[in-house]
mmCIF file of C-alpha atoms in Angstrom:
data_model
loop_
_atom_site.group_PDB
_atom_site.id
_atom_site.type_symbol
_atom_site.label_atom_id
_atom_site.label_comp_id
_atom_site.label_asym_id
_atom_site.label_seq_id
_atom_site.Cartn_x
_atom_site.Cartn_y
_atom_site.Cartn_z
ATOM 1 C CA ALA D 1 0.014 -0.070 -0.516
ATOM 2 C CA GLN D 2 1.494 3.533 -0.893
ATOM 3 C CA SER D 3 1.978 6.194 2.405
ATOM 4 C CA VAL D 4 3.183 8.764 2.590
ATOM 5 C CA ALA D 5 4.942 10.443 6.357
ATOM 6 C CA GLN D 6 5.328 14.611 6.739
ATOM 7 C CA PRO D 7 6.867 13.627 10.378
ATOM 8 C CA GLU D 8 6.727 17.527 11.378
ATOM 9 C CA ASP D 9 3.213 19.361 12.038
ATOM 10 C CA GLN D 10 4.744 22.277 12.030
ATOM 11 C CA VAL D 11 8.320 24.236 10.686
ATOM 12 C CA ASN D 12 9.519 27.774 11.975
ATOM 13 C CA VAL D 13 12.148 29.488 10.546
ATOM 14 C CA ALA D 14 12.520 32.815 10.364
ATOM 15 C CA GLU D 15 12.264 35.021 6.756
ATOM 16 C CA GLY D 16 16.287 34.750 4.988
ATOM 17 C CA ASN D 17 17.145 31.407 6.357
ATOM 18 C CA PRO D 18 16.252 28.630 4.290
ATOM 19 C CA LEU D 19 13.552 25.789 4.702
ATOM 20 C CA THR D 20 13.009 22.195 5.074
ATOM 21 C CA VAL D 21 9.950 20.646 4.611
ATOM 22 C CA LYS D 22 10.991 16.646 5.554
ATOM 23 C CA CYS D 23 8.748 14.104 2.774
ATOM 24 C CA THR D 24 8.941 10.231 2.830
ATOM 25 C CA TYR D 25 6.828 7.745 1.289
ATOM 26 C CA SER D 26 6.352 4.364 0.840
ATOM 27 C CA VAL D 27 4.990 2.885 -2.800
ATOM 28 C CA SER D 28 5.619 -0.043 -4.370
ATOM 29 C CA GLY D 29 8.199 0.150 -7.440
ATOM 30 C CA ASN D 30 9.401 3.748 -8.617
ATOM 31 C CA PRO D 31 7.486 6.475 -6.891
ATOM 32 C CA TYR D 32 5.552 9.648 -8.727
ATOM 33 C CA LEU D 33 6.186 12.122 -5.904
ATOM 34 C CA PHE D 34 4.165 15.735 -5.297
ATOM 35 C CA TRP D 35 4.206 19.161 -3.188
ATOM 36 C CA TYR D 36 1.228 21.240 -2.888
ATOM 37 C CA VAL D 37 0.752 24.418 -0.609
ATOM 38 C CA GLN D 38 -3.004 25.207 1.010
ATOM 39 C CA TYR D 39 -4.070 28.815 2.345
ATOM 40 C CA PRO D 40 -5.880 29.716 4.357
ATOM 41 C CA ASN D 41 -9.461 29.354 3.059
ATOM 42 C CA ARG D 42 -8.257 27.979 -0.541
ATOM 43 C CA GLY D 43 -7.949 25.005 -2.291
ATOM 44 C CA LEU D 44 -4.318 22.967 -2.583
ATOM 45 C CA GLN D 45 -1.856 24.801 -5.252
ATOM 46 C CA PHE D 46 0.485 22.406 -6.882
ATOM 47 C CA LEU D 47 3.925 23.342 -6.351
ATOM 48 C CA LEU D 48 6.168 20.764 -7.947
ATOM 49 C CA LYS D 49 6.821 17.064 -8.905
ATOM 50 C CA TYR D 50 9.694 14.233 -9.671
ATOM 51 C CA ILE D 51 8.610 11.565 -12.198
ATOM 52 C CA THR D 52 11.945 10.747 -13.457
ATOM 53 C CA GLY D 53 15.478 12.138 -14.570
ATOM 54 C CA ASP D 54 17.658 14.428 -12.331
ATOM 55 C CA ASN D 55 16.788 14.688 -8.358
ATOM 56 C CA LEU D 56 16.236 17.864 -7.578
ATOM 57 C CA VAL D 57 13.448 19.431 -8.672
ATOM 58 C CA LYS D 58 12.504 22.947 -9.524
ATOM 59 C CA GLY D 59 8.907 24.807 -8.956
ATOM 60 C CA SER D 60 6.690 27.950 -8.060
ATOM 61 C CA TYR D 61 7.906 30.502 -5.701
ATOM 62 C CA GLY D 62 11.253 29.521 -5.865
ATOM 63 C CA PHE D 63 10.684 25.618 -3.914
ATOM 64 C CA GLU D 64 12.994 23.103 -4.877
ATOM 65 C CA ALA D 65 12.448 19.343 -3.934
ATOM 66 C CA GLU D 66 14.931 16.516 -4.054
ATOM 67 C CA PHE D 67 13.922 13.397 -4.656
ATOM 68 C CA ASN D 68 15.811 10.522 -2.630
ATOM 69 C CA LYS D 69 15.532 6.794 -3.560
ATOM 70 C CA SER D 70 17.617 5.319 -0.670
ATOM 71 C CA GLN D 71 15.543 7.225 1.846
ATOM 72 C CA THR D 72 12.517 6.831 0.475
ATOM 73 C CA SER D 73 12.636 11.071 0.750
ATOM 74 C CA PHE D 74 11.828 14.270 -1.368
ATOM 75 C CA HIS D 75 12.201 16.856 0.936
ATOM 76 C CA LEU D 76 10.497 20.016 -0.166
ATOM 77 C CA LYS D 77 12.964 22.989 0.460
ATOM 78 C CA LYS D 78 13.729 26.824 0.017
ATOM 79 C CA PRO D 79 17.590 29.099 0.036
ATOM 80 C CA SER D 80 15.487 31.679 1.749
ATOM 81 C CA ALA D 81 12.245 31.346 3.221
ATOM 82 C CA LEU D 82 9.965 34.526 3.248
ATOM 83 C CA VAL D 83 6.607 35.823 5.408
ATOM 84 C CA SER D 84 3.863 35.055 2.094
ATOM 85 C CA ASP D 85 5.810 31.149 2.350
ATOM 86 C CA SER D 86 3.528 30.638 5.890
ATOM 87 C CA ALA D 87 0.676 27.946 4.958
ATOM 88 C CA LEU D 88 0.156 23.965 4.643
ATOM 89 C CA TYR D 89 1.764 22.411 2.800
ATOM 90 C CA PHE D 90 0.859 18.170 1.475
ATOM 91 C CA CYS D 91 3.265 15.960 -0.248
ATOM 92 C CA ALA D 92 1.625 13.179 -2.079
ATOM 93 C CA VAL D 93 2.455 9.418 -3.762
ATOM 94 C CA ARG D 94 1.127 7.416 -6.649
ATOM 95 C CA GLY D 95 3.751 4.577 -7.681
ATOM 96 C CA TYR D 96 4.705 4.335 -10.817
ATOM 97 C CA ASN D 97 3.185 0.888 -12.158
ATOM 98 C CA GLN D 98 -0.362 2.371 -10.532
ATOM 99 C CA ALA D 99 -1.434 4.412 -13.671
ATOM 100 C CA GLY D 100 -5.194 4.511 -12.546
ATOM 101 C CA THR D 101 -4.974 5.435 -8.912
ATOM 102 C CA ALA D 102 -4.995 7.945 -6.800
ATOM 103 C CA LEU D 103 -2.336 10.510 -4.981
ATOM 104 C CA ILE D 104 -2.512 9.937 -1.606
ATOM 105 C CA PHE D 105 -1.229 13.238 0.983
ATOM 106 C CA GLY D 106 0.501 13.388 3.912
ATOM 107 C CA LYS D 107 -0.920 15.024 6.455
ATOM 108 C CA GLY D 108 0.492 18.686 6.448
ATOM 109 C CA THR D 109 3.037 20.644 7.599
ATOM 110 C CA THR D 110 2.564 23.928 8.840
ATOM 111 C CA LEU D 111 4.989 26.497 7.747
ATOM 112 C CA SER D 112 5.126 29.564 9.750
ATOM 113 C CA VAL D 113 7.544 32.094 8.239
ATOM 114 C CA SER D 114 8.122 35.151 11.285
ATOM 115 C CA SER D 115 9.537 38.215 10.332
ATOM 116 C CA ASP N 1 -10.537 27.609 -17.657
ATOM 117 C CA ALA N 2 -12.076 28.234 -14.887
ATOM 118 C CA GLY N 3 -9.848 25.718 -13.217
ATOM 119 C CA VAL N 4 -12.614 23.100 -10.808
ATOM 120 C CA ILE N 5 -15.555 24.360 -9.749
ATOM 121 C CA GLN N 6 -17.330 23.491 -7.080
ATOM 122 C CA SER N 7 -20.379 25.015 -5.488
ATOM 123 C CA PRO N 8 -21.724 25.586 -2.642
ATOM 124 C CA ARG N 9 -18.535 27.022 -1.081
ATOM 125 C CA HIS N 10 -19.960 26.249 3.005
ATOM 126 C CA GLU N 11 -22.990 24.567 3.772
ATOM 127 C CA VAL N 12 -24.711 24.942 7.050
ATOM 128 C CA THR N 13 -27.294 21.771 8.004
ATOM 129 C CA GLU N 14 -29.096 20.526 10.888
ATOM 130 C CA MET N 15 -28.352 16.780 11.835
ATOM 131 C CA GLY N 16 -30.632 14.248 10.125
ATOM 132 C CA GLN N 17 -30.905 16.631 6.650
ATOM 133 C CA GLU N 18 -29.827 15.722 3.255
ATOM 134 C CA VAL N 19 -26.610 17.477 1.984
ATOM 135 C CA THR N 20 -25.496 17.659 -1.996
ATOM 136 C CA LEU N 21 -22.334 18.446 -3.380
ATOM 137 C CA ARG N 22 -20.748 19.813 -6.162
ATOM 138 C CA CYS N 23 -18.245 19.413 -8.642
ATOM 139 C CA LYS N 24 -17.189 20.717 -11.853
ATOM 140 C CA PRO N 25 -14.124 19.290 -12.968
ATOM 141 C CA ILE N 26 -11.484 21.009 -16.153
ATOM 142 C CA SER N 27 -12.852 19.974 -19.000
ATOM 143 C CA GLY N 28 -10.639 17.480 -20.917
ATOM 144 C CA HIS N 29 -9.847 16.118 -17.620
ATOM 145 C CA ASP N 30 -10.918 11.848 -17.386
ATOM 146 C CA TYR N 31 -10.096 11.673 -13.975
ATOM 147 C CA LEU N 32 -11.830 12.964 -11.546
ATOM 148 C CA PHE N 33 -11.270 12.994 -6.976
ATOM 149 C CA TRP N 34 -13.562 13.623 -4.116
ATOM 150 C CA TYR N 35 -10.995 13.180 -0.783
ATOM 151 C CA ARG N 36 -12.353 15.244 3.037
ATOM 152 C CA GLN N 37 -9.770 17.269 4.393
ATOM 153 C CA THR N 38 -10.723 17.412 8.912
ATOM 154 C CA MET N 39 -7.791 18.386 11.376
ATOM 155 C CA MET N 40 -6.999 15.089 12.817
ATOM 156 C CA ARG N 41 -7.023 12.856 9.296
ATOM 157 C CA GLY N 42 -6.153 14.833 6.763
ATOM 158 C CA LEU N 43 -6.705 14.596 3.906
ATOM 159 C CA GLU N 44 -8.511 12.056 2.754
ATOM 160 C CA LEU N 45 -9.670 10.263 -0.830
ATOM 161 C CA LEU N 46 -13.419 8.811 -0.355
ATOM 162 C CA ILE N 47 -13.941 7.971 -4.625
ATOM 163 C CA TYR N 48 -12.515 8.666 -7.758
ATOM 164 C CA PHE N 49 -13.524 8.109 -11.086
ATOM 165 C CA ASN N 50 -12.212 7.387 -14.455
ATOM 166 C CA ASN N 51 -14.437 7.917 -17.567
ATOM 167 C CA ASN N 52 -17.500 9.036 -15.357
ATOM 168 C CA VAL N 53 -17.245 5.134 -13.857
ATOM 169 C CA PRO N 54 -16.499 5.193 -10.266
ATOM 170 C CA ILE N 55 -13.156 2.682 -10.119
ATOM 171 C CA ASP N 56 -12.446 2.979 -6.406
ATOM 172 C CA ASP N 57 -14.702 3.882 -3.394
ATOM 173 C CA SER N 58 -13.113 2.283 -0.024
ATOM 174 C CA GLY N 59 -12.920 5.481 1.195
ATOM 175 C CA MET N 60 -16.323 5.927 1.282
ATOM 176 C CA PRO N 61 -17.282 6.025 5.293
ATOM 177 C CA GLU N 62 -20.289 5.115 5.399
ATOM 178 C CA ASP N 63 -23.796 3.523 2.696
ATOM 179 C CA ARG N 64 -24.442 7.371 4.552
ATOM 180 C CA PHE N 65 -22.060 8.883 1.528
ATOM 181 C CA SER N 66 -22.194 8.518 -2.290
ATOM 182 C CA ALA N 67 -21.335 10.822 -4.911
ATOM 183 C CA LYS N 68 -22.600 10.071 -8.925
ATOM 184 C CA MET N 69 -21.011 11.275 -12.559
ATOM 185 C CA PRO N 70 -23.118 11.428 -14.475
ATOM 186 C CA ASN N 71 -21.792 13.169 -17.183
ATOM 187 C CA ALA N 72 -18.002 14.153 -18.559
ATOM 188 C CA SER N 73 -18.753 17.470 -16.499
ATOM 189 C CA PHE N 74 -20.168 16.621 -13.336
ATOM 190 C CA SER N 75 -20.441 15.135 -9.833
ATOM 191 C CA THR N 76 -22.094 14.368 -7.136
ATOM 192 C CA LEU N 77 -21.457 13.748 -3.391
ATOM 193 C CA LYS N 78 -24.113 13.596 -1.221
ATOM 194 C CA ILE N 79 -25.047 12.646 2.274
ATOM 195 C CA GLN N 80 -27.822 11.155 3.645
ATOM 196 C CA PRO N 81 -28.618 11.358 6.690
ATOM 197 C CA SER N 82 -25.880 13.115 7.750
ATOM 198 C CA GLU N 83 -24.555 13.478 11.203
ATOM 199 C CA PRO N 84 -22.020 16.017 13.018
ATOM 200 C CA ARG N 85 -19.818 14.206 12.986
ATOM 201 C CA ASP N 86 -19.321 14.683 8.682
ATOM 202 C CA SER N 87 -18.484 18.318 9.231
ATOM 203 C CA ALA N 88 -15.478 18.688 7.361
ATOM 204 C CA VAL N 89 -14.418 20.243 4.461
ATOM 205 C CA TYR N 90 -14.497 18.481 1.192
ATOM 206 C CA PHE N 91 -12.345 18.659 -2.188
ATOM 207 C CA CYS N 92 -13.313 17.454 -5.547
ATOM 208 C CA ALA N 93 -10.472 17.502 -8.205
ATOM 209 C CA SER N 94 -9.514 16.683 -11.580
ATOM 210 C CA SER N 95 -7.078 15.551 -13.099
ATOM 211 C CA SER N 96 -5.737 15.023 -17.258
ATOM 212 C CA ARG N 97 -4.469 11.075 -16.535
ATOM 213 C CA ALA N 98 -3.495 10.204 -13.495
ATOM 214 C CA GLY N 99 -0.083 8.641 -14.070
ATOM 215 C CA ASN N 100 2.104 10.882 -13.551
ATOM 216 C CA THR N 101 0.722 14.587 -14.202
ATOM 217 C CA GLU N 102 -0.942 16.195 -10.441
ATOM 218 C CA ALA N 103 -4.199 16.941 -9.511
ATOM 219 C CA PHE N 104 -6.042 20.262 -9.851
ATOM 220 C CA PHE N 105 -8.072 21.232 -7.050
ATOM 221 C CA GLY N 106 -11.125 22.818 -6.629
ATOM 222 C CA GLN N 107 -12.413 25.843 -3.763
ATOM 223 C CA GLY N 108 -14.048 23.062 -1.497
ATOM 224 C CA THR N 109 -16.736 23.405 0.476
ATOM 225 C CA ARG N 110 -16.654 23.991 4.201
ATOM 226 C CA LEU N 111 -20.058 21.629 5.533
ATOM 227 C CA THR N 112 -21.330 22.376 8.938
ATOM 228 C CA VAL N 113 -23.979 19.445 10.692
ATOM 229 C CA VAL N 114 -25.041 20.786 13.453
#
């Protein structure tokens, strides 16, 4: 069965500092991995995805994520955080050999960036 | 495209009443997903459709929940009768293929059952 773990309920970081939001996954075969962001009272917005190729994926708003197959991780990163990055972040997975299935999401991590 | 459209945005109803949530997916997308978001359980998949056919409804919590997709541009999620524990935000999402493509989410329906 597919699953995603986001071990931190909340991440606090000062503006201008680098941020990392952690994600580990479990899936049979190769994974497709996704990050989404949710602002208050809004739907989920797609940030970036890993399908194949380069382990470092770049996405919207300066975010990037690093795929690590040996550690089954897909951590979200940004070199310099902004207050406006404060939101709820979700990691999601789908198995490569499970094209007919839905995305499975982690429980989410609240990112709080202080000025 | 206007994106995935859900209605209503907010619904307050009394316990025992029937509730119907509506979704219009992005045109051309052939997968449609219903998710439920709560503080306790996070984002749960309830059911999804491919080409209007339900593929996996194992996430539907009880027989009180039902979902339909009569055509490619419309889906409903119905709760009958509703209970206070059904209070949550319900999201609809669609995607063009359920492989390496991302899903696009609607704004959600916040349901409160009193």
